[in-house]
């Protein structure tokens, strides 16, 4: 017992120190989602919270799980591959980072959702690689909505073609769109970009009844994203603190 206490000393201290802030952060983020919904008369249940857990330890994620969070977003394949087996099986894992083609199998085998689908080649690979014993992989198309040169994501005018390829893939289910817009100083400009995503999302809904998710809004801009129609916010910093 004493040995155990000594060898887990820092873990226990960490547990004690980190428990209240994380729970407070979760409560604060949920309140922010609720008030953003209320402001524009949207039902609170319209917007779900994805905890962005890149760079956070499995221990931290366990605490977040114990505090009630069930959906986590990871950006790096090898980091996720190490953490996923250490955590409860009812967590819904979303892959949200740039996808290297040669890592697609790991994503197909370990995640429930992929939010960063941005090219046809990946549609074919993920469809072939999704194991039969798992439900279809839930897919969001990442859109380069600010049309930045160096950004991941497909151009808005290419979305429909990619969407049709996903719809025609039996091991994939098209659920909607994801974007990481450039945040500017001007609230109006940000709102206009989010509104563009919402228009694209509404068009996508006419292609398939499975489309129900618009993933936009991060710690900095979640309120504006919700005001413009986001159905899922992806929050890292405001839940877990700044990243190193
Ligand atoms: C890191 C990341 C987030 C979370 O960003 P925060 O500003 O820490 O909330 C959301 N979405 C994607 C795709 C990310 O890579």
PDB file of C-alpha atoms and ligand atoms in Angstrom:
ATOM      1  CA  UNK A   1       0.000   0.000   0.000  1.00  0.00           C
ATOM      2  CA  UNK A   2       2.740   2.425   1.018  1.00  0.00           C
ATOM      3  CA  UNK A   3       4.765   1.402  -2.042  1.00  0.00           C
ATOM      4  CA  UNK A   4       1.771   2.035  -4.202  1.00  0.00           C
ATOM      5  CA  UNK A   5       1.194   5.431  -2.633  1.00  0.00           C
ATOM      6  CA  UNK A   6       4.808   6.394  -3.092  1.00  0.00           C
ATOM      7  CA  UNK A   7       5.031   5.244  -6.689  1.00  0.00           C
ATOM      8  CA  UNK A   8       1.767   6.983  -7.527  1.00  0.00           C
ATOM      9  CA  UNK A   9       2.494  10.062  -5.468  1.00  0.00           C
ATOM     10  CA  UNK A  10       2.671  12.492  -8.346  1.00  0.00           C
ATOM     11  CA  UNK A  11      -0.300  10.911 -10.031  1.00  0.00           C
ATOM     12  CA  UNK A  12      -2.394  11.326  -6.881  1.00  0.00           C
ATOM     13  CA  UNK A  13      -1.277  14.895  -6.378  1.00  0.00           C
ATOM     14  CA  UNK A  14      -2.093  15.545 -10.010  1.00  0.00           C
ATOM     15  CA  UNK A  15      -5.469  13.920  -9.547  1.00  0.00           C
ATOM     16  CA  UNK A  16      -6.288  16.117  -6.582  1.00  0.00           C
ATOM     17  CA  UNK A  17      -4.997  19.286  -8.180  1.00  0.00           C
ATOM     18  CA  UNK A  18      -6.533  18.710 -11.569  1.00  0.00           C
ATOM     19  CA  UNK A  19      -9.972  17.453 -10.609  1.00  0.00           C
ATOM     20  CA  UNK A  20     -11.702  20.687  -9.654  1.00  0.00           C
ATOM     21  CA  UNK A  21     -10.342  22.885 -12.504  1.00  0.00           C
ATOM     22  CA  UNK A  22     -11.279  20.367 -15.182  1.00  0.00           C
ATOM     23  CA  UNK A  23     -14.777  19.957 -13.814  1.00  0.00           C
ATOM     24  CA  UNK A  24     -15.134  23.715 -13.529  1.00  0.00           C
ATOM     25  CA  UNK A  25     -13.945  24.126 -17.113  1.00  0.00           C
ATOM     26  CA  UNK A  26     -16.417  21.547 -18.373  1.00  0.00           C
ATOM     27  CA  UNK A  27     -19.251  23.287 -16.558  1.00  0.00           C
ATOM     28  CA  UNK A  28     -18.152  26.680 -17.900  1.00  0.00           C
ATOM     29  CA  UNK A  29     -17.949  25.411 -21.491  1.00  0.00           C
ATOM     30  CA  UNK A  30     -21.380  23.793 -21.240  1.00  0.00           C
ATOM     31  CA  UNK A  31     -22.819  27.035 -19.900  1.00  0.00           C
ATOM     32  CA  UNK A  32     -21.237  28.923 -22.781  1.00  0.00           C
ATOM     33  CA  UNK A  33     -22.848  26.531 -25.255  1.00  0.00           C
ATOM     34  CA  UNK A  34     -26.200  26.916 -23.523  1.00  0.00           C
ATOM     35  CA  UNK A  35     -26.113  30.690 -23.451  1.00  0.00           C
ATOM     36  CA  UNK A  36     -24.972  30.866 -27.084  1.00  0.00           C
ATOM     37  CA  UNK A  37     -27.978  28.672 -27.986  1.00  0.00           C
ATOM     38  CA  UNK A  38     -30.403  30.715 -25.900  1.00  0.00           C
ATOM     39  CA  UNK A  39     -29.225  33.940 -27.501  1.00  0.00           C
ATOM     40  CA  UNK A  40     -30.354  32.775 -30.929  1.00  0.00           C
ATOM     41  CA  UNK A  41     -33.298  30.649 -29.817  1.00  0.00           C
ATOM     42  CA  UNK A  42     -31.759  27.308 -30.624  1.00  0.00           C
ATOM     43  CA  UNK A  43     -32.480  24.225 -28.506  1.00  0.00           C
ATOM     44  CA  UNK A  44     -29.492  23.365 -26.306  1.00  0.00           C
ATOM     45  CA  UNK A  45     -29.608  19.762 -27.512  1.00  0.00           C
ATOM     46  CA  UNK A  46     -28.731  20.966 -31.039  1.00  0.00           C
ATOM     47  CA  UNK A  47     -25.079  21.483 -30.167  1.00  0.00           C
ATOM     48  CA  UNK A  48     -22.774  18.733 -28.967  1.00  0.00           C
ATOM     49  CA  UNK A  49     -19.397  19.112 -27.326  1.00  0.00           C
ATOM     50  CA  UNK A  50     -16.315  17.396 -28.708  1.00  0.00           C
ATOM     51  CA  UNK A  51     -13.400  17.444 -26.256  1.00  0.00           C
ATOM     52  CA  UNK A  52     -10.226  17.972 -28.283  1.00  0.00           C
ATOM     53  CA  UNK A  53      -7.731  15.804 -26.459  1.00  0.00           C
ATOM     54  CA  UNK A  54      -4.570  16.062 -28.584  1.00  0.00           C
ATOM     55  CA  UNK A  55      -1.407  16.250 -26.438  1.00  0.00           C
ATOM     56  CA  UNK A  56      -3.403  15.434 -23.258  1.00  0.00           C
ATOM     57  CA  UNK A  57      -2.461  12.323 -21.295  1.00  0.00           C
ATOM     58  CA  UNK A  58      -4.659   9.247 -20.957  1.00  0.00           C
ATOM     59  CA  UNK A  59      -4.964  10.138 -17.252  1.00  0.00           C
ATOM     60  CA  UNK A  60      -6.376  13.548 -18.070  1.00  0.00           C
ATOM     61  CA  UNK A  61      -8.834  11.961 -20.479  1.00  0.00           C
ATOM     62  CA  UNK A  62      -9.909   9.503 -17.803  1.00  0.00           C
ATOM     63  CA  UNK A  63     -10.767  12.431 -15.554  1.00  0.00           C
ATOM     64  CA  UNK A  64     -12.710  14.079 -18.349  1.00  0.00           C
ATOM     65  CA  UNK A  65     -14.548  10.802 -18.887  1.00  0.00           C
ATOM     66  CA  UNK A  66     -15.370  10.547 -15.188  1.00  0.00           C
ATOM     67  CA  UNK A  67     -16.691  14.096 -15.355  1.00  0.00           C
ATOM     68  CA  UNK A  68     -19.120  12.974 -18.042  1.00  0.00           C
ATOM     69  CA  UNK A  69     -17.479  13.678 -21.405  1.00  0.00           C
ATOM     70  CA  UNK A  70     -17.905  10.900 -23.976  1.00  0.00           C
ATOM     71  CA  UNK A  71     -16.706  12.335 -27.295  1.00  0.00           C
ATOM     72  CA  UNK A  72     -13.010  13.007 -27.845  1.00  0.00           C
ATOM     73  CA  UNK A  73     -11.136  14.392 -30.845  1.00  0.00           C
ATOM     74  CA  UNK A  74      -7.570  13.387 -31.683  1.00  0.00           C
ATOM     75  CA  UNK A  75      -5.207  14.863 -34.291  1.00  0.00           C
ATOM     76  CA  UNK A  76      -2.268  12.474 -34.342  1.00  0.00           C
ATOM     77  CA  UNK A  77      -2.633   8.821 -35.300  1.00  0.00           C
ATOM     78  CA  UNK A  78       0.196   7.366 -33.214  1.00  0.00           C
ATOM     79  CA  UNK A  79      -0.727   9.361 -30.112  1.00  0.00           C
ATOM     80  CA  UNK A  80      -4.346   8.242 -30.401  1.00  0.00           C
ATOM     81  CA  UNK A  81      -3.373   4.627 -31.023  1.00  0.00           C
ATOM     82  CA  UNK A  82      -1.548   4.623 -27.709  1.00  0.00           C
ATOM     83  CA  UNK A  83      -4.318   6.307 -25.694  1.00  0.00           C
ATOM     84  CA  UNK A  84      -7.481   4.661 -27.045  1.00  0.00           C
ATOM     85  CA  UNK A  85      -6.854   1.173 -25.535  1.00  0.00           C
ATOM     86  CA  UNK A  86      -6.256   2.754 -22.104  1.00  0.00           C
ATOM     87  CA  UNK A  87      -9.691   4.353 -21.992  1.00  0.00           C
ATOM     88  CA  UNK A  88     -13.277   3.083 -21.621  1.00  0.00           C
ATOM     89  CA  UNK A  89     -14.769   1.426 -24.680  1.00  0.00           C
ATOM     90  CA  UNK A  90     -17.887   3.613 -24.796  1.00  0.00           C
ATOM     91  CA  UNK A  91     -15.923   6.723 -25.769  1.00  0.00           C
ATOM     92  CA  UNK A  92     -16.702   7.984 -29.268  1.00  0.00           C
ATOM     93  CA  UNK A  93     -13.411   8.872 -30.945  1.00  0.00           C
ATOM     94  CA  UNK A  94     -13.231  11.463 -33.706  1.00  0.00           C
ATOM     95  CA  UNK A  95     -10.183  11.864 -35.912  1.00  0.00           C
ATOM     96  CA  UNK A  96      -9.824  15.596 -36.608  1.00  0.00           C
ATOM     97  CA  UNK A  97      -6.230  16.017 -37.836  1.00  0.00           C
ATOM     98  CA  UNK A  98      -4.707  16.050 -41.315  1.00  0.00           C
ATOM     99  CA  UNK A  99      -4.759  12.505 -42.755  1.00  0.00           C
ATOM    100  CA  UNK A 100      -1.707  10.902 -44.311  1.00  0.00           C
ATOM    101  CA  UNK A 101      -2.868   8.245 -46.764  1.00  0.00           C
ATOM    102  CA  UNK A 102      -0.558   5.619 -45.308  1.00  0.00           C
ATOM    103  CA  UNK A 103      -2.200   6.078 -41.873  1.00  0.00           C
ATOM    104  CA  UNK A 104      -5.776   5.685 -43.090  1.00  0.00           C
ATOM    105  CA  UNK A 105      -6.062   2.048 -41.999  1.00  0.00           C
ATOM    106  CA  UNK A 106      -5.325   2.928 -38.365  1.00  0.00           C
ATOM    107  CA  UNK A 107      -8.060   5.564 -38.532  1.00  0.00           C
ATOM    108  CA  UNK A 108     -10.535   3.146 -40.148  1.00  0.00           C
ATOM    109  CA  UNK A 109      -9.877   0.562 -37.429  1.00  0.00           C
ATOM    110  CA  UNK A 110      -9.814   2.777 -34.333  1.00  0.00           C
ATOM    111  CA  UNK A 111     -12.171   5.702 -34.772  1.00  0.00           C
ATOM    112  CA  UNK A 112     -15.966   6.081 -34.956  1.00  0.00           C
ATOM    113  CA  UNK A 113     -15.773   9.387 -36.820  1.00  0.00           C
ATOM    114  CA  UNK A 114     -13.399  11.120 -39.163  1.00  0.00           C
ATOM    115  CA  UNK A 115     -13.892  14.877 -39.535  1.00  0.00           C
ATOM    116  CA  UNK A 116     -10.980  15.695 -41.819  1.00  0.00           C
ATOM    117  CA  UNK A 117     -11.893  13.864 -45.017  1.00  0.00           C
ATOM    118  CA  UNK A 118     -10.680  16.062 -47.864  1.00  0.00           C
ATOM    119  CA  UNK A 119      -9.936  13.910 -50.914  1.00  0.00           C
ATOM    120  CA  UNK A 120     -11.371  11.103 -53.044  1.00  0.00           C
ATOM    121  CA  UNK A 121      -8.405   8.812 -52.559  1.00  0.00           C
ATOM    122  CA  UNK A 122      -9.119   8.718 -48.814  1.00  0.00           C
ATOM    123  CA  UNK A 123     -12.778   7.876 -49.403  1.00  0.00           C
ATOM    124  CA  UNK A 124     -11.756   4.777 -51.332  1.00  0.00           C
ATOM    125  CA  UNK A 125      -9.110   3.736 -48.834  1.00  0.00           C
ATOM    126  CA  UNK A 126     -11.264   4.220 -45.720  1.00  0.00           C
ATOM    127  CA  UNK A 127     -14.198   2.407 -47.336  1.00  0.00           C
ATOM    128  CA  UNK A 128     -11.978  -0.599 -48.122  1.00  0.00           C
ATOM    129  CA  UNK A 129     -10.256  -0.530 -44.743  1.00  0.00           C
ATOM    130  CA  UNK A 130     -13.258  -0.111 -42.426  1.00  0.00           C
ATOM    131  CA  UNK A 131     -13.570  -3.488 -40.609  1.00  0.00           C
ATOM    132  CA  UNK A 132     -16.794  -5.414 -41.230  1.00  0.00           C
ATOM    133  CA  UNK A 133     -17.482  -5.941 -37.524  1.00  0.00           C
ATOM    134  CA  UNK A 134     -17.701  -2.176 -36.939  1.00  0.00           C
ATOM    135  CA  UNK A 135     -20.528   0.156 -37.975  1.00  0.00           C
ATOM    136  CA  UNK A 136     -19.784   2.384 -40.987  1.00  0.00           C
ATOM    137  CA  UNK A 137     -17.253   5.153 -40.356  1.00  0.00           C
ATOM    138  CA  UNK A 138     -19.077   8.448 -39.719  1.00  0.00           C
ATOM    139  CA  UNK A 139     -17.606  11.084 -42.044  1.00  0.00           C
ATOM    140  CA  UNK A 140     -17.399  14.851 -42.179  1.00  0.00           C
ATOM    141  CA  UNK A 141     -15.864  16.638 -45.126  1.00  0.00           C
ATOM    142  CA  UNK A 142     -13.319  19.247 -44.097  1.00  0.00           C
ATOM    143  CA  UNK A 143     -13.865  22.457 -46.042  1.00  0.00           C
ATOM    144  CA  UNK A 144     -11.213  25.100 -46.581  1.00  0.00           C
ATOM    145  CA  UNK A 145     -13.869  27.753 -46.167  1.00  0.00           C
ATOM    146  CA  UNK A 146     -11.545  30.719 -45.768  1.00  0.00           C
ATOM    147  CA  UNK A 147      -9.799  29.466 -48.955  1.00  0.00           C
ATOM    148  CA  UNK A 148      -6.412  29.779 -47.343  1.00  0.00           C
ATOM    149  CA  UNK A 149      -3.542  28.468 -49.428  1.00  0.00           C
ATOM    150  CA  UNK A 150      -1.794  26.425 -46.766  1.00  0.00           C
ATOM    151  CA  UNK A 151      -4.905  25.076 -45.052  1.00  0.00           C
ATOM    152  CA  UNK A 152      -6.214  21.538 -45.075  1.00  0.00           C
ATOM    153  CA  UNK A 153      -9.653  20.935 -46.504  1.00  0.00           C
ATOM    154  CA  UNK A 154     -11.347  20.809 -49.854  1.00  0.00           C
ATOM    155  CA  UNK A 155     -12.487  23.904 -51.785  1.00  0.00           C
ATOM    156  CA  UNK A 156     -16.204  24.671 -51.316  1.00  0.00           C
ATOM    157  CA  UNK A 157     -17.011  24.000 -54.992  1.00  0.00           C
ATOM    158  CA  UNK A 158     -15.535  20.484 -54.718  1.00  0.00           C
ATOM    159  CA  UNK A 159     -17.640  19.435 -51.731  1.00  0.00           C
ATOM    160  CA  UNK A 160     -20.548  17.975 -53.676  1.00  0.00           C
ATOM    161  CA  UNK A 161     -18.389  15.578 -55.710  1.00  0.00           C
ATOM    162  CA  UNK A 162     -16.667  14.297 -52.590  1.00  0.00           C
ATOM    163  CA  UNK A 163     -20.014  14.026 -50.791  1.00  0.00           C
ATOM    164  CA  UNK A 164     -21.411  11.830 -53.564  1.00  0.00           C
ATOM    165  CA  UNK A 165     -18.377   9.545 -53.378  1.00  0.00           C
ATOM    166  CA  UNK A 166     -18.945   9.107 -49.626  1.00  0.00           C
ATOM    167  CA  UNK A 167     -22.678   8.510 -50.096  1.00  0.00           C
ATOM    168  CA  UNK A 168     -21.819   5.754 -52.583  1.00  0.00           C
ATOM    169  CA  UNK A 169     -19.415   4.032 -50.169  1.00  0.00           C
ATOM    170  CA  UNK A 170     -21.204   1.335 -48.137  1.00  0.00           C
ATOM    171  CA  UNK A 171     -18.691   1.336 -45.273  1.00  0.00           C
ATOM    172  CA  UNK A 172     -18.901   5.128 -44.834  1.00  0.00           C
ATOM    173  CA  UNK A 173     -21.775   7.361 -43.704  1.00  0.00           C
ATOM    174  CA  UNK A 174     -21.810  11.017 -44.666  1.00  0.00           C
ATOM    175  CA  UNK A 175     -22.750  13.116 -41.608  1.00  0.00           C
ATOM    176  CA  UNK A 176     -21.782  16.630 -42.678  1.00  0.00           C
ATOM    177  CA  UNK A 177     -19.022  19.199 -42.728  1.00  0.00           C
ATOM    178  CA  UNK A 178     -16.136  20.476 -40.641  1.00  0.00           C
ATOM    179  CA  UNK A 179     -14.150  23.697 -40.906  1.00  0.00           C
ATOM    180  CA  UNK A 180     -11.363  25.537 -39.119  1.00  0.00           C
ATOM    181  CA  UNK A 181     -11.946  29.093 -40.367  1.00  0.00           C
ATOM    182  CA  UNK A 182      -9.352  31.767 -39.988  1.00  0.00           C
ATOM    183  CA  UNK A 183     -10.306  33.854 -36.951  1.00  0.00           C
ATOM    184  CA  UNK A 184     -10.089  37.558 -37.710  1.00  0.00           C
ATOM    185  CA  UNK A 185     -10.500  40.627 -35.522  1.00  0.00           C
ATOM    186  CA  UNK A 186     -13.791  41.431 -37.156  1.00  0.00           C
ATOM    187  CA  UNK A 187     -16.762  39.585 -35.684  1.00  0.00           C
ATOM    188  CA  UNK A 188     -18.816  40.277 -38.799  1.00  0.00           C
ATOM    189  CA  UNK A 189     -16.275  38.667 -41.110  1.00  0.00           C
ATOM    190  CA  UNK A 190     -16.126  35.578 -38.904  1.00  0.00           C
ATOM    191  CA  UNK A 191     -19.905  35.377 -38.866  1.00  0.00           C
ATOM    192  CA  UNK A 192     -20.022  35.609 -42.671  1.00  0.00           C
ATOM    193  CA  UNK A 193     -17.602  32.695 -43.020  1.00  0.00           C
ATOM    194  CA  UNK A 194     -19.581  30.531 -40.595  1.00  0.00           C
ATOM    195  CA  UNK A 195     -22.753  31.455 -42.471  1.00  0.00           C
ATOM    196  CA  UNK A 196     -21.138  30.251 -45.712  1.00  0.00           C
ATOM    197  CA  UNK A 197     -20.540  26.888 -44.040  1.00  0.00           C
ATOM    198  CA  UNK A 198     -24.165  26.741 -42.933  1.00  0.00           C
ATOM    199  CA  UNK A 199     -25.348  27.384 -46.490  1.00  0.00           C
ATOM    200  CA  UNK A 200     -23.101  24.597 -47.784  1.00  0.00           C
ATOM    201  CA  UNK A 201     -24.366  22.312 -45.006  1.00  0.00           C
ATOM    202  CA  UNK A 202     -27.996  23.018 -45.898  1.00  0.00           C
ATOM    203  CA  UNK A 203     -27.261  22.145 -49.508  1.00  0.00           C
ATOM    204  CA  UNK A 204     -25.567  18.901 -48.426  1.00  0.00           C
ATOM    205  CA  UNK A 205     -28.679  17.908 -46.483  1.00  0.00           C
ATOM    206  CA  UNK A 206     -30.591  17.772 -49.768  1.00  0.00           C
ATOM    207  CA  UNK A 207     -28.180  15.058 -50.985  1.00  0.00           C
ATOM    208  CA  UNK A 208     -28.524  12.648 -48.063  1.00  0.00           C
ATOM    209  CA  UNK A 209     -30.819  12.201 -45.067  1.00  0.00           C
ATOM    210  CA  UNK A 210     -27.841  11.119 -42.938  1.00  0.00           C
ATOM    211  CA  UNK A 211     -26.372  14.652 -42.992  1.00  0.00           C
ATOM    212  CA  UNK A 212     -26.927  16.230 -39.566  1.00  0.00           C
ATOM    213  CA  UNK A 213     -23.583  17.542 -38.282  1.00  0.00           C
ATOM    214  CA  UNK A 214     -21.866  20.867 -38.827  1.00  0.00           C
ATOM    215  CA  UNK A 215     -18.628  20.852 -36.862  1.00  0.00           C
ATOM    216  CA  UNK A 216     -17.376  24.403 -36.388  1.00  0.00           C
ATOM    217  CA  UNK A 217     -16.318  26.539 -33.454  1.00  0.00           C
ATOM    218  CA  UNK A 218     -13.308  26.188 -31.173  1.00  0.00           C
ATOM    219  CA  UNK A 219     -12.376  27.805 -27.841  1.00  0.00           C
ATOM    220  CA  UNK A 220     -11.916  31.221 -29.446  1.00  0.00           C
ATOM    221  CA  UNK A 221     -14.956  31.377 -31.688  1.00  0.00           C
ATOM    222  CA  UNK A 222     -17.550  28.873 -30.454  1.00  0.00           C
ATOM    223  CA  UNK A 223     -20.186  31.476 -29.571  1.00  0.00           C
ATOM    224  CA  UNK A 224     -20.211  32.958 -33.067  1.00  0.00           C
ATOM    225  CA  UNK A 225     -20.176  29.478 -34.637  1.00  0.00           C
ATOM    226  CA  UNK A 226     -23.239  28.454 -32.628  1.00  0.00           C
ATOM    227  CA  UNK A 227     -25.011  31.678 -33.540  1.00  0.00           C
ATOM    228  CA  UNK A 228     -24.445  30.784 -37.207  1.00  0.00           C
ATOM    229  CA  UNK A 229     -25.665  27.189 -36.993  1.00  0.00           C
ATOM    230  CA  UNK A 230     -22.877  24.936 -35.686  1.00  0.00           C
ATOM    231  CA  UNK A 231     -24.107  21.588 -34.308  1.00  0.00           C
ATOM    232  CA  UNK A 232     -20.769  20.515 -32.804  1.00  0.00           C
ATOM    233  CA  UNK A 233     -18.062  22.598 -31.185  1.00  0.00           C
ATOM    234  CA  UNK A 234     -14.531  21.242 -30.820  1.00  0.00           C
ATOM    235  CA  UNK A 235     -12.975  22.520 -27.600  1.00  0.00           C
ATOM    236  CA  UNK A 236      -9.436  21.914 -26.364  1.00  0.00           C
ATOM    237  CA  UNK A 237      -7.921  24.892 -24.552  1.00  0.00           C
ATOM    238  CA  UNK A 238     -11.010  25.970 -22.640  1.00  0.00           C
ATOM    239  CA  UNK A 239     -11.460  22.452 -21.239  1.00  0.00           C
ATOM    240  CA  UNK A 240      -7.888  21.344 -20.559  1.00  0.00           C
ATOM    241  CA  UNK A 241      -5.889  24.587 -20.435  1.00  0.00           C
ATOM    242  CA  UNK A 242      -3.232  25.859 -22.848  1.00  0.00           C
ATOM    243  CA  UNK A 243      -1.211  23.312 -24.821  1.00  0.00           C
ATOM    244  CA  UNK A 244       2.589  23.243 -24.632  1.00  0.00           C
TER     245      UNK A 244
HETATM  246  C1  LIG B   1      -6.740  21.753 -31.730  1.00  0.00           C
HETATM  247  C2  LIG B   1      -7.996  21.741 -32.465  1.00  0.00           C
HETATM  248  C3  LIG B   1      -9.187  22.221 -31.893  1.00  0.00           C
HETATM  249  C4  LIG B   1      -9.281  22.823 -30.501  1.00  0.00           C
HETATM  250  O1  LIG B   1      -8.760  24.090 -30.454  1.00  0.00           O
HETATM  251  P1  LIG B   1      -8.817  24.959 -29.092  1.00  0.00           P
HETATM  252  O2  LIG B   1      -8.527  26.326 -29.574  1.00  0.00           O
HETATM  253  O3  LIG B   1      -7.745  24.414 -28.206  1.00  0.00           O
HETATM  254  O4  LIG B   1     -10.170  24.810 -28.508  1.00  0.00           O
HETATM  255  C5  LIG B   1     -10.351  22.119 -32.643  1.00  0.00           C
HETATM  256  N1  LIG B   1     -10.354  21.602 -33.875  1.00  0.00           N
HETATM  257  C6  LIG B   1      -9.229  21.132 -34.458  1.00  0.00           C
HETATM  258  C7  LIG B   1      -9.308  20.556 -35.825  1.00  0.00           C
HETATM  259  C8  LIG B   1      -8.026  21.196 -33.779  1.00  0.00           C
HETATM  260  O5  LIG B   1      -6.920  20.751 -34.382  1.00  0.00           O
END
